[in-house]
PDB file of C-alpha atoms in Angstrom:
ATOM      1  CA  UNK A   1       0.000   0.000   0.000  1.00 67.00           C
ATOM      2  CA  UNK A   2       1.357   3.832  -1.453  1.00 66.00           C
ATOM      3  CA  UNK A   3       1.859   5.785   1.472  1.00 91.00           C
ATOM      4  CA  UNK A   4       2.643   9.088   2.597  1.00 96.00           C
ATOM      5  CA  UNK A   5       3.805  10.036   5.895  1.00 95.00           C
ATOM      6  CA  UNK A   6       4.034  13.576   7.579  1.00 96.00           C
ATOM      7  CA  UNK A   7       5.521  13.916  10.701  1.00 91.00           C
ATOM      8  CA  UNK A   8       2.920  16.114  13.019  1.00 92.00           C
ATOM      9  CA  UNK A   9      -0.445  16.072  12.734  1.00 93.00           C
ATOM     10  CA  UNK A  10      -1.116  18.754  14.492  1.00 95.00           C
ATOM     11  CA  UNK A  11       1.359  21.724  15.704  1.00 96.00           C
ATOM     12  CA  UNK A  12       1.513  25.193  17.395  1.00 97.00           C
ATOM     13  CA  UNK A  13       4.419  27.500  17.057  1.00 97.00           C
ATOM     14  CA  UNK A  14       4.848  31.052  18.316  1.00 97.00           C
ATOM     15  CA  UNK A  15       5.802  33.981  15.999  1.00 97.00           C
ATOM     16  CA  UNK A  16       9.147  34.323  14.924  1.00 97.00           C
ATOM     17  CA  UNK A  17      10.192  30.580  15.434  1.00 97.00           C
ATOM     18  CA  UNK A  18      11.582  28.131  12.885  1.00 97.00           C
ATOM     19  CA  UNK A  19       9.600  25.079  11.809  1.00 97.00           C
ATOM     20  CA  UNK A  20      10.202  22.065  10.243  1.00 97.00           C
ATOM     21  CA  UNK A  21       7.542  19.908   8.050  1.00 97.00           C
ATOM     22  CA  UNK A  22       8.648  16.514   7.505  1.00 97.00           C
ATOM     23  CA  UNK A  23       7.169  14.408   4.879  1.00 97.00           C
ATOM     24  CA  UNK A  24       8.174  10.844   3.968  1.00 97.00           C
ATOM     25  CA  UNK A  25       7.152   8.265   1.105  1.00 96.00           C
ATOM     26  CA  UNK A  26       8.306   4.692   0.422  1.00 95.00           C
ATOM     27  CA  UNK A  27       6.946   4.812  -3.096  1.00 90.00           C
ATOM     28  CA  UNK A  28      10.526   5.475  -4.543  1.00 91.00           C
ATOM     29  CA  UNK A  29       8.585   8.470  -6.157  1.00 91.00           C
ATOM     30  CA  UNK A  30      10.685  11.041  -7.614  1.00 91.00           C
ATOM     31  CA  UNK A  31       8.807  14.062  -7.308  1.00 91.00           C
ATOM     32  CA  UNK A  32       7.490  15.422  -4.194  1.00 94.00           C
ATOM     33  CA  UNK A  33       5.203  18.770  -3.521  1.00 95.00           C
ATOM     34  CA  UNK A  34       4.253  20.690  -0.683  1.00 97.00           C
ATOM     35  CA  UNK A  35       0.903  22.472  -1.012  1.00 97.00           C
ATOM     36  CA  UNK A  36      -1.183  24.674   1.729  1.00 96.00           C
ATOM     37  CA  UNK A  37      -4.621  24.282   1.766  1.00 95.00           C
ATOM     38  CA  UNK A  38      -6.651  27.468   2.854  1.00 94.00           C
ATOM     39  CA  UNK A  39     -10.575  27.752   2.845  1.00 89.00           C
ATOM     40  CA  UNK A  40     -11.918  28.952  -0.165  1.00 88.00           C
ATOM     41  CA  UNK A  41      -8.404  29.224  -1.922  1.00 91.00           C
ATOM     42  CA  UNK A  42      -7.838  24.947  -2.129  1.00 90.00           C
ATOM     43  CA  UNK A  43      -4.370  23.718  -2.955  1.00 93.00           C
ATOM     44  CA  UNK A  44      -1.803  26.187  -3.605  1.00 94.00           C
ATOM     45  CA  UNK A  45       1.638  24.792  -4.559  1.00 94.00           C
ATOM     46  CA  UNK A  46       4.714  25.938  -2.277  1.00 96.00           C
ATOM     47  CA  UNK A  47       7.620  24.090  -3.775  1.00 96.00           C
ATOM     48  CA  UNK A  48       8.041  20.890  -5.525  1.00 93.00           C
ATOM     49  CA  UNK A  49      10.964  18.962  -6.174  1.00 94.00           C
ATOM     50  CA  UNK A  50      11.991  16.308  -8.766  1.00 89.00           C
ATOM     51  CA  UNK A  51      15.203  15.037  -7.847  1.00 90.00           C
ATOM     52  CA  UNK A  52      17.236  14.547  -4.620  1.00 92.00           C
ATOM     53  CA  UNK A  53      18.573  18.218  -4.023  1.00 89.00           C
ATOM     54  CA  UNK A  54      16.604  19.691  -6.784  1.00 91.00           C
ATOM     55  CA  UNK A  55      13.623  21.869  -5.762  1.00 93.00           C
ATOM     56  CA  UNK A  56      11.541  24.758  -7.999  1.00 92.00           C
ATOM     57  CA  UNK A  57       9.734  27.534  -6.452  1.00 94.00           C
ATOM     58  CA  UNK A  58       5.718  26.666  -6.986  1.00 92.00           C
ATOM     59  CA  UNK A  59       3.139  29.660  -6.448  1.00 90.00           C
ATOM     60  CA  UNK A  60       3.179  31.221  -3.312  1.00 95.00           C
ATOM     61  CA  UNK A  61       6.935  29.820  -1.876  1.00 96.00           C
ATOM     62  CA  UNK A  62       7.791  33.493  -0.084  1.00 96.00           C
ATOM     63  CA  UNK A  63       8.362  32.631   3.649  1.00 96.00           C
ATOM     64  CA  UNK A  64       9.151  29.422   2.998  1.00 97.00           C
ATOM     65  CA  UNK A  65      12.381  26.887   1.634  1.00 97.00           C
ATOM     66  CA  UNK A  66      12.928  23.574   1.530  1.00 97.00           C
ATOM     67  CA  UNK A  67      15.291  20.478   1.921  1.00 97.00           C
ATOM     68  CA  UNK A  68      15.652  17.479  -0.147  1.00 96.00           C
ATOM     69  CA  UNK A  69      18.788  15.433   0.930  1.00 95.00           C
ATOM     70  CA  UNK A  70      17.386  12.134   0.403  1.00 96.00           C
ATOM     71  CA  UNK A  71      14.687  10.551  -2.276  1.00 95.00           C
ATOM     72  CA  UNK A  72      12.008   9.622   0.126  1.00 96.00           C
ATOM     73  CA  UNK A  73      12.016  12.502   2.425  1.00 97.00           C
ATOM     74  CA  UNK A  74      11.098  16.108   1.316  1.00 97.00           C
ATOM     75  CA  UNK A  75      10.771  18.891   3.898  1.00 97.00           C
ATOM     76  CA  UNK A  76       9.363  22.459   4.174  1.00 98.00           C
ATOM     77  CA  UNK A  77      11.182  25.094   6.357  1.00 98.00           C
ATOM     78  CA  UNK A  78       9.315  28.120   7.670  1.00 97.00           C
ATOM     79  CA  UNK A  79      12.624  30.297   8.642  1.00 94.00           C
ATOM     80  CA  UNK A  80      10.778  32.771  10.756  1.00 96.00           C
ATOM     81  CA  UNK A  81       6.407  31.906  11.305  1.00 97.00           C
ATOM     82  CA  UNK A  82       4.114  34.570  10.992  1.00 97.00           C
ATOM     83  CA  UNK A  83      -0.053  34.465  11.917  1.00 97.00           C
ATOM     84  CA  UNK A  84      -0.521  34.221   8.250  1.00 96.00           C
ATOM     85  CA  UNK A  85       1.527  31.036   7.516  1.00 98.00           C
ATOM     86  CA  UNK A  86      -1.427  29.381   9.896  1.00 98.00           C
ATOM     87  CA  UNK A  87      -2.896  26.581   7.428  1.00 97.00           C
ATOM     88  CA  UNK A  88      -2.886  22.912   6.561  1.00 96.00           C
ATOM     89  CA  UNK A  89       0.011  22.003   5.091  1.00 97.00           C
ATOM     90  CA  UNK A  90      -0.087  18.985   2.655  1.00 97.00           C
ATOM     91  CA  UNK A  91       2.696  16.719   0.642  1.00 97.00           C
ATOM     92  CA  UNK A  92       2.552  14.857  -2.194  1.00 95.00           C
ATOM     93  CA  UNK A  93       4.718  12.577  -4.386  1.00 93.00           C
ATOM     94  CA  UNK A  94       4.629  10.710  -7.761  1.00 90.00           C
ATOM     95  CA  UNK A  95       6.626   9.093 -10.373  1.00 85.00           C
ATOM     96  CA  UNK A  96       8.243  10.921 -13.156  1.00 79.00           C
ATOM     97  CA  UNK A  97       7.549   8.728 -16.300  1.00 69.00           C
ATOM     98  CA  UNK A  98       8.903  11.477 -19.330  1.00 56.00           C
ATOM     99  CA  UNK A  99       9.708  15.141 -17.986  1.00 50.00           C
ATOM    100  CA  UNK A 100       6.268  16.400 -19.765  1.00 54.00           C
ATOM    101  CA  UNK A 101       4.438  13.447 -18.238  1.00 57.00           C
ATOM    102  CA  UNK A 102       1.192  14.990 -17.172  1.00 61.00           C
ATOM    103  CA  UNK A 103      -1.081  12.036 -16.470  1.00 72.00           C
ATOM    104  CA  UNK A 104       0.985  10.785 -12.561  1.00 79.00           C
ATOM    105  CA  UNK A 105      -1.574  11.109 -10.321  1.00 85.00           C
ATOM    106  CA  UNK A 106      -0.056  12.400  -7.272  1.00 90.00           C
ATOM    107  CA  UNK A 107      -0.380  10.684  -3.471  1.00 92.00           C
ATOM    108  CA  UNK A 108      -1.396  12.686  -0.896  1.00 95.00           C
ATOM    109  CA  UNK A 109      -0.191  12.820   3.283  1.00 96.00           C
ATOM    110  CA  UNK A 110      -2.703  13.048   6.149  1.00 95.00           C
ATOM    111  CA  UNK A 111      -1.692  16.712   6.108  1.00 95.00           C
ATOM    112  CA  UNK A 112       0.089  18.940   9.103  1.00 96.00           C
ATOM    113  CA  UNK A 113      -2.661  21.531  10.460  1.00 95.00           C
ATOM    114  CA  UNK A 114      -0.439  24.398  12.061  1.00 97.00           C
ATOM    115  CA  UNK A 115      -1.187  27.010  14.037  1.00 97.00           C
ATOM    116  CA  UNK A 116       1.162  30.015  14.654  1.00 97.00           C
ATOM    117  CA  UNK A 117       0.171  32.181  18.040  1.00 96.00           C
TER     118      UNK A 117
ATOM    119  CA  UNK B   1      -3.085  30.576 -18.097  1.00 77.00           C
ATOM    120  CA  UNK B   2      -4.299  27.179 -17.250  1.00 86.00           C
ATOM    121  CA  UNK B   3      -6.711  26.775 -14.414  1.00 91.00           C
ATOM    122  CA  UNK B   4      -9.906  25.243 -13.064  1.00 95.00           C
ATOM    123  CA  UNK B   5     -12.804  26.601 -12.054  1.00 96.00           C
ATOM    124  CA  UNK B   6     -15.899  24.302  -9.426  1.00 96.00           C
ATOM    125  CA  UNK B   7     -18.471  26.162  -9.107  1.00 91.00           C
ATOM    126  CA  UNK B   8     -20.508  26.376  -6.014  1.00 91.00           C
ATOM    127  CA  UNK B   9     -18.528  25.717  -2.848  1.00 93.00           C
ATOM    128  CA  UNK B  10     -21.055  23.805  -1.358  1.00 96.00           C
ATOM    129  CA  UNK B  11     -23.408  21.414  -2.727  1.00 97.00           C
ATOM    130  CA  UNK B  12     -26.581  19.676  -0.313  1.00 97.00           C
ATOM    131  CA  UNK B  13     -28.029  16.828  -1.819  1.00 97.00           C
ATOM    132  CA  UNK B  14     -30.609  14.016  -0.218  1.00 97.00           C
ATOM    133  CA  UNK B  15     -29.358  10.596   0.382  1.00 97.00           C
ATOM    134  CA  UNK B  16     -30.175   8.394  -3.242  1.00 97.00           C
ATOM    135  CA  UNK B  17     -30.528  11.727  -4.955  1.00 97.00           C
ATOM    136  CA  UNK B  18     -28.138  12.169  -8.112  1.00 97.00           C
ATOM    137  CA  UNK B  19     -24.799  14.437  -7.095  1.00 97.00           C
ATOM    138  CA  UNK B  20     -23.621  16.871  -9.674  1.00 98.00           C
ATOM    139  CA  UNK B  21     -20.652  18.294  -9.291  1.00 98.00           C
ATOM    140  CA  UNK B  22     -18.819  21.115 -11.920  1.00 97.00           C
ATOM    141  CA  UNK B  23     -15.827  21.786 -12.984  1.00 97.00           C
ATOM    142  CA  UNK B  24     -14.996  23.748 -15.850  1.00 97.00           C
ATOM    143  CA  UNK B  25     -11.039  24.188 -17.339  1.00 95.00           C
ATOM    144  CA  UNK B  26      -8.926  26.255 -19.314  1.00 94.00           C
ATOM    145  CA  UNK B  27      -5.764  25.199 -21.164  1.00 88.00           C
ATOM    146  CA  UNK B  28      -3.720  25.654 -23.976  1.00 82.00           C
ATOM    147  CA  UNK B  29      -2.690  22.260 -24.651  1.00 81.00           C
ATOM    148  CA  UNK B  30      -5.037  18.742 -24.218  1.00 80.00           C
ATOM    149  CA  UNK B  31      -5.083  18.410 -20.406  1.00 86.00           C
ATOM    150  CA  UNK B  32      -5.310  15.555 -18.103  1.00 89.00           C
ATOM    151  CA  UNK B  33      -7.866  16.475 -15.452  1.00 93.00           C
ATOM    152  CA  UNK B  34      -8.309  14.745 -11.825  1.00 94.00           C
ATOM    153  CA  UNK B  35     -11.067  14.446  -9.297  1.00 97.00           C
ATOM    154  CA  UNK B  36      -9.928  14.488  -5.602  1.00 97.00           C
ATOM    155  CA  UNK B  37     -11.738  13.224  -2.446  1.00 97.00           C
ATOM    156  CA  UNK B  38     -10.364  14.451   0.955  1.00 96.00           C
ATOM    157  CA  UNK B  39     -12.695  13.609   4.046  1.00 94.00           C
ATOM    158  CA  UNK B  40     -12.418  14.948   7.223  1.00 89.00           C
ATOM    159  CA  UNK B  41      -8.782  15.453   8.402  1.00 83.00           C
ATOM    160  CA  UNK B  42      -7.256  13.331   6.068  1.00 87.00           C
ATOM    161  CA  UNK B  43      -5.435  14.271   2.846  1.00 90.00           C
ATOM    162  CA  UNK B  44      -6.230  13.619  -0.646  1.00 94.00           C
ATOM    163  CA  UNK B  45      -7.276  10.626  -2.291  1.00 94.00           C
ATOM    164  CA  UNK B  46      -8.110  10.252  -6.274  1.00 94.00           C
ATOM    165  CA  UNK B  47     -11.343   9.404  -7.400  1.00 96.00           C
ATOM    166  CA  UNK B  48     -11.186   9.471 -11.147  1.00 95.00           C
ATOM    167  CA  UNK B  49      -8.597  10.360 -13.774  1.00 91.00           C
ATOM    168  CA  UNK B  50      -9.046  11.542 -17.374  1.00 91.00           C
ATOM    169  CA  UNK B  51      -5.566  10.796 -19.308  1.00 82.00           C
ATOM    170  CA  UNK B  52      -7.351  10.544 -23.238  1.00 78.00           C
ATOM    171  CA  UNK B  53      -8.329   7.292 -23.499  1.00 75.00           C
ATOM    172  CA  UNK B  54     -11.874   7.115 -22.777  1.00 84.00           C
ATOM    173  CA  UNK B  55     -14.255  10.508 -22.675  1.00 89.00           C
ATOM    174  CA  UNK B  56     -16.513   9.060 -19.701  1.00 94.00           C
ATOM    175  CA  UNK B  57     -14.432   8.196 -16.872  1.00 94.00           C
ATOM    176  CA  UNK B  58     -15.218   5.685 -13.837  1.00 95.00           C
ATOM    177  CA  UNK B  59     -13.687   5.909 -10.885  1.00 94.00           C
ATOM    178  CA  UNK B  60     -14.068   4.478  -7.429  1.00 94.00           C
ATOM    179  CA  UNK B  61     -17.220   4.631  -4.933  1.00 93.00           C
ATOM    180  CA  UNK B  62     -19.411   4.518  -7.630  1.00 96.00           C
ATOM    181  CA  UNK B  63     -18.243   7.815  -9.430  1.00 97.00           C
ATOM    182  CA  UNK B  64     -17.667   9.287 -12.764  1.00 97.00           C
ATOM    183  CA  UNK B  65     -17.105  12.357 -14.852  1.00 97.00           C
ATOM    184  CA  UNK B  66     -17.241  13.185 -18.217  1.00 95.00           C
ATOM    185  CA  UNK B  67     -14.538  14.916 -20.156  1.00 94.00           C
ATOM    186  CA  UNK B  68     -16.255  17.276 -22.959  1.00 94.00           C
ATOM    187  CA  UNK B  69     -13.927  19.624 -24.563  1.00 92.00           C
ATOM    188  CA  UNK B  70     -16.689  21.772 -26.728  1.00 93.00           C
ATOM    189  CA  UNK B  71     -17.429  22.486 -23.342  1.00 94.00           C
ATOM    190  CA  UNK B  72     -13.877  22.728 -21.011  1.00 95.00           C
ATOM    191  CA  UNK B  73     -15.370  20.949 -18.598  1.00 96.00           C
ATOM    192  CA  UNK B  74     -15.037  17.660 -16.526  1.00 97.00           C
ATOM    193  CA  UNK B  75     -18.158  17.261 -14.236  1.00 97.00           C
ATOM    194  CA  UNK B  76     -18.118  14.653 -11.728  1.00 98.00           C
ATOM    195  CA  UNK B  77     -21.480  12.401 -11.149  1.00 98.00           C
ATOM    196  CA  UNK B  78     -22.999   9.690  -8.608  1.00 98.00           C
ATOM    197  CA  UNK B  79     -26.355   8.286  -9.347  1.00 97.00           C
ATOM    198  CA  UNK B  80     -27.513   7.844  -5.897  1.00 97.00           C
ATOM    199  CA  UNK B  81     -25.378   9.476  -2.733  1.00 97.00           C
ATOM    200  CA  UNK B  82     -24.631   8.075   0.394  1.00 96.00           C
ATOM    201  CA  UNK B  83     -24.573   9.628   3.792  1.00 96.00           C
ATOM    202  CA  UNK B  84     -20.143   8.463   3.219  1.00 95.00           C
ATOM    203  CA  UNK B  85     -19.923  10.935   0.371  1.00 97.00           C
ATOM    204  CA  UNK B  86     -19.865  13.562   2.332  1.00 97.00           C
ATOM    205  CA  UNK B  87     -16.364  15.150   1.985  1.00 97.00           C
ATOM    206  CA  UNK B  88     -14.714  18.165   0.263  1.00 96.00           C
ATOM    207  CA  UNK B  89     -13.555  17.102  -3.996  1.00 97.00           C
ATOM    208  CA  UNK B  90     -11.682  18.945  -5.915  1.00 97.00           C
ATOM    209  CA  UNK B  91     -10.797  19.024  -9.574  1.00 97.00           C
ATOM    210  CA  UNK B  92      -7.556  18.954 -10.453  1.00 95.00           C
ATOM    211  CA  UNK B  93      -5.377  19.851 -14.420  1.00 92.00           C
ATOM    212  CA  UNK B  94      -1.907  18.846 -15.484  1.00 85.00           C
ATOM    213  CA  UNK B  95      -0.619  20.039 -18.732  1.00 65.00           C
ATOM    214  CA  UNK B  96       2.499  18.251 -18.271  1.00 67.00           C
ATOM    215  CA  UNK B  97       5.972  19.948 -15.880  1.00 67.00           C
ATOM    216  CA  UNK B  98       4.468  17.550 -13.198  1.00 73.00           C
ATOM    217  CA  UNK B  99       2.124  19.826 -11.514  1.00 82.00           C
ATOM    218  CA  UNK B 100      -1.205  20.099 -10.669  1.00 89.00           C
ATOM    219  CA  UNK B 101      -3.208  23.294 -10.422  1.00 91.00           C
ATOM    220  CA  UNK B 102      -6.246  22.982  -7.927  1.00 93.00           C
ATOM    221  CA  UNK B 103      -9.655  24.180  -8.254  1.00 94.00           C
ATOM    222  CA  UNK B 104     -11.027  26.082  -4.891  1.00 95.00           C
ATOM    223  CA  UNK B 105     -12.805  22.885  -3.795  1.00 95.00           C
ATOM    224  CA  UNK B 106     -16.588  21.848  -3.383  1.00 97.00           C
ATOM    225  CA  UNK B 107     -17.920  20.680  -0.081  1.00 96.00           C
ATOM    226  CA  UNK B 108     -20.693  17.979  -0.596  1.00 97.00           C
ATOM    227  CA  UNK B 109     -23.509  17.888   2.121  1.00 97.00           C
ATOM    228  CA  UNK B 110     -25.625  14.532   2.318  1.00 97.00           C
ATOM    229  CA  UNK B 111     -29.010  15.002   4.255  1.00 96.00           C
ATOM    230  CA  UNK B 112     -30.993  11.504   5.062  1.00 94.00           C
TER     231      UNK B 112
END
């Protein structure tokens, strides 16, 4: 069974710290995603990456970086949290079959709802 | 541009009653479009995906959509809903590059 593993389900930081998002998958995907998910808005791509140490800036990546230092583990950094980063954060991976590939569905974690005081 | 647009962020149906729910797309290029399922504090599970090789599409739980291009869109359809369908589903388009870009979501309400 696919699976796709984030490390906190739930977590509350205070302004100004840093956070880590871990995400894990044993599907020996290559690409992985982080989205946020905001009411009204749906999925809104961070960053996504497609190799081990590759990443590439998605939509709304201000705020935020990430790490990729190993194939199944992808994570999202918030250097400094702010009230407005306060969302559900969601990853994602799937195969890369052909770079223009479009049809890889892509497999989804439980999601990480933070909440930054 | 491309992007997707579900309209109506909530839809309230009757248990057995027929769910309807719209998505509309634009792209440049031929698109491959997904439906998404994500209940209650979980993540994101695929229903249904259209990739060209069939127009009517059948996915799991007893759903399906419909790809018509004179028409950009990609509505997603039960017969008969159960009080389990409740959830938020969103439609999804990849042109290719990997990505997905998300429509705003629709939140399905089942009444007994």
């Amino acid at each position: 069974d696919v699976k796709v593993t984030q490390s906190s389900r739930y977590l509350v930081k205070r302004t100004g710290e840093k956070v880590f998002l871990e995400c894990v998958q044993d599907m020996d995907h290559e690409n992985m995603f982080w989205y946020r998910q905001d009411p009204g808005l749906g999925l809104r791509l961070i960053y996504f990456s497609y190799d081990v140490k590759m990443k590439e800036k998605g939509d709304i990546p201000e705020g935020y970086s990430v790490s990729r230092e190993k194939k199944e583990r992808f994570s999202l950094i918030l250097e400094s949290a702010s009230t407005n980063q306060t969302s559900m954060y969601l990853c994602a991976s799937s195969l890369r079959i052909g770079w223009l590939a479009g049809y890889n569905e892509q497999f989804f974690g439980p999601g990480t709802r933070l909440t930054v005081l | 541009a491309q992007s997707v647009t579900q309209l109506g962020s909530h839809v309230s149906v009757s248990e057995g009653a027929l769910v309807l729910l719209r998505c509309n797309y634009s792209s440049s290029v031929p698109p491959y479009l997904f439906w998404y399922v994500q209940y209650p504090n979980q993540g994101l599970q695929l229903l249904l995906k259209y990739t060209s090789a069939a127009t009517l599409v059948k996915g799991i739980n007893g759903f399906e959509a419909e790809f018509k291009k004179s028409e950009t869109s990609f509505h997603l359809t039960k017969p008969s809903a159960h009080m389990s369908d409740a959830a938020e589903y969103f439609c999804a388009l990849n042109t290719g590059f990997q990505k997905l870009v998300f429509g705003t979501g629709t939140r399905l309400l089942v009444s007994p």
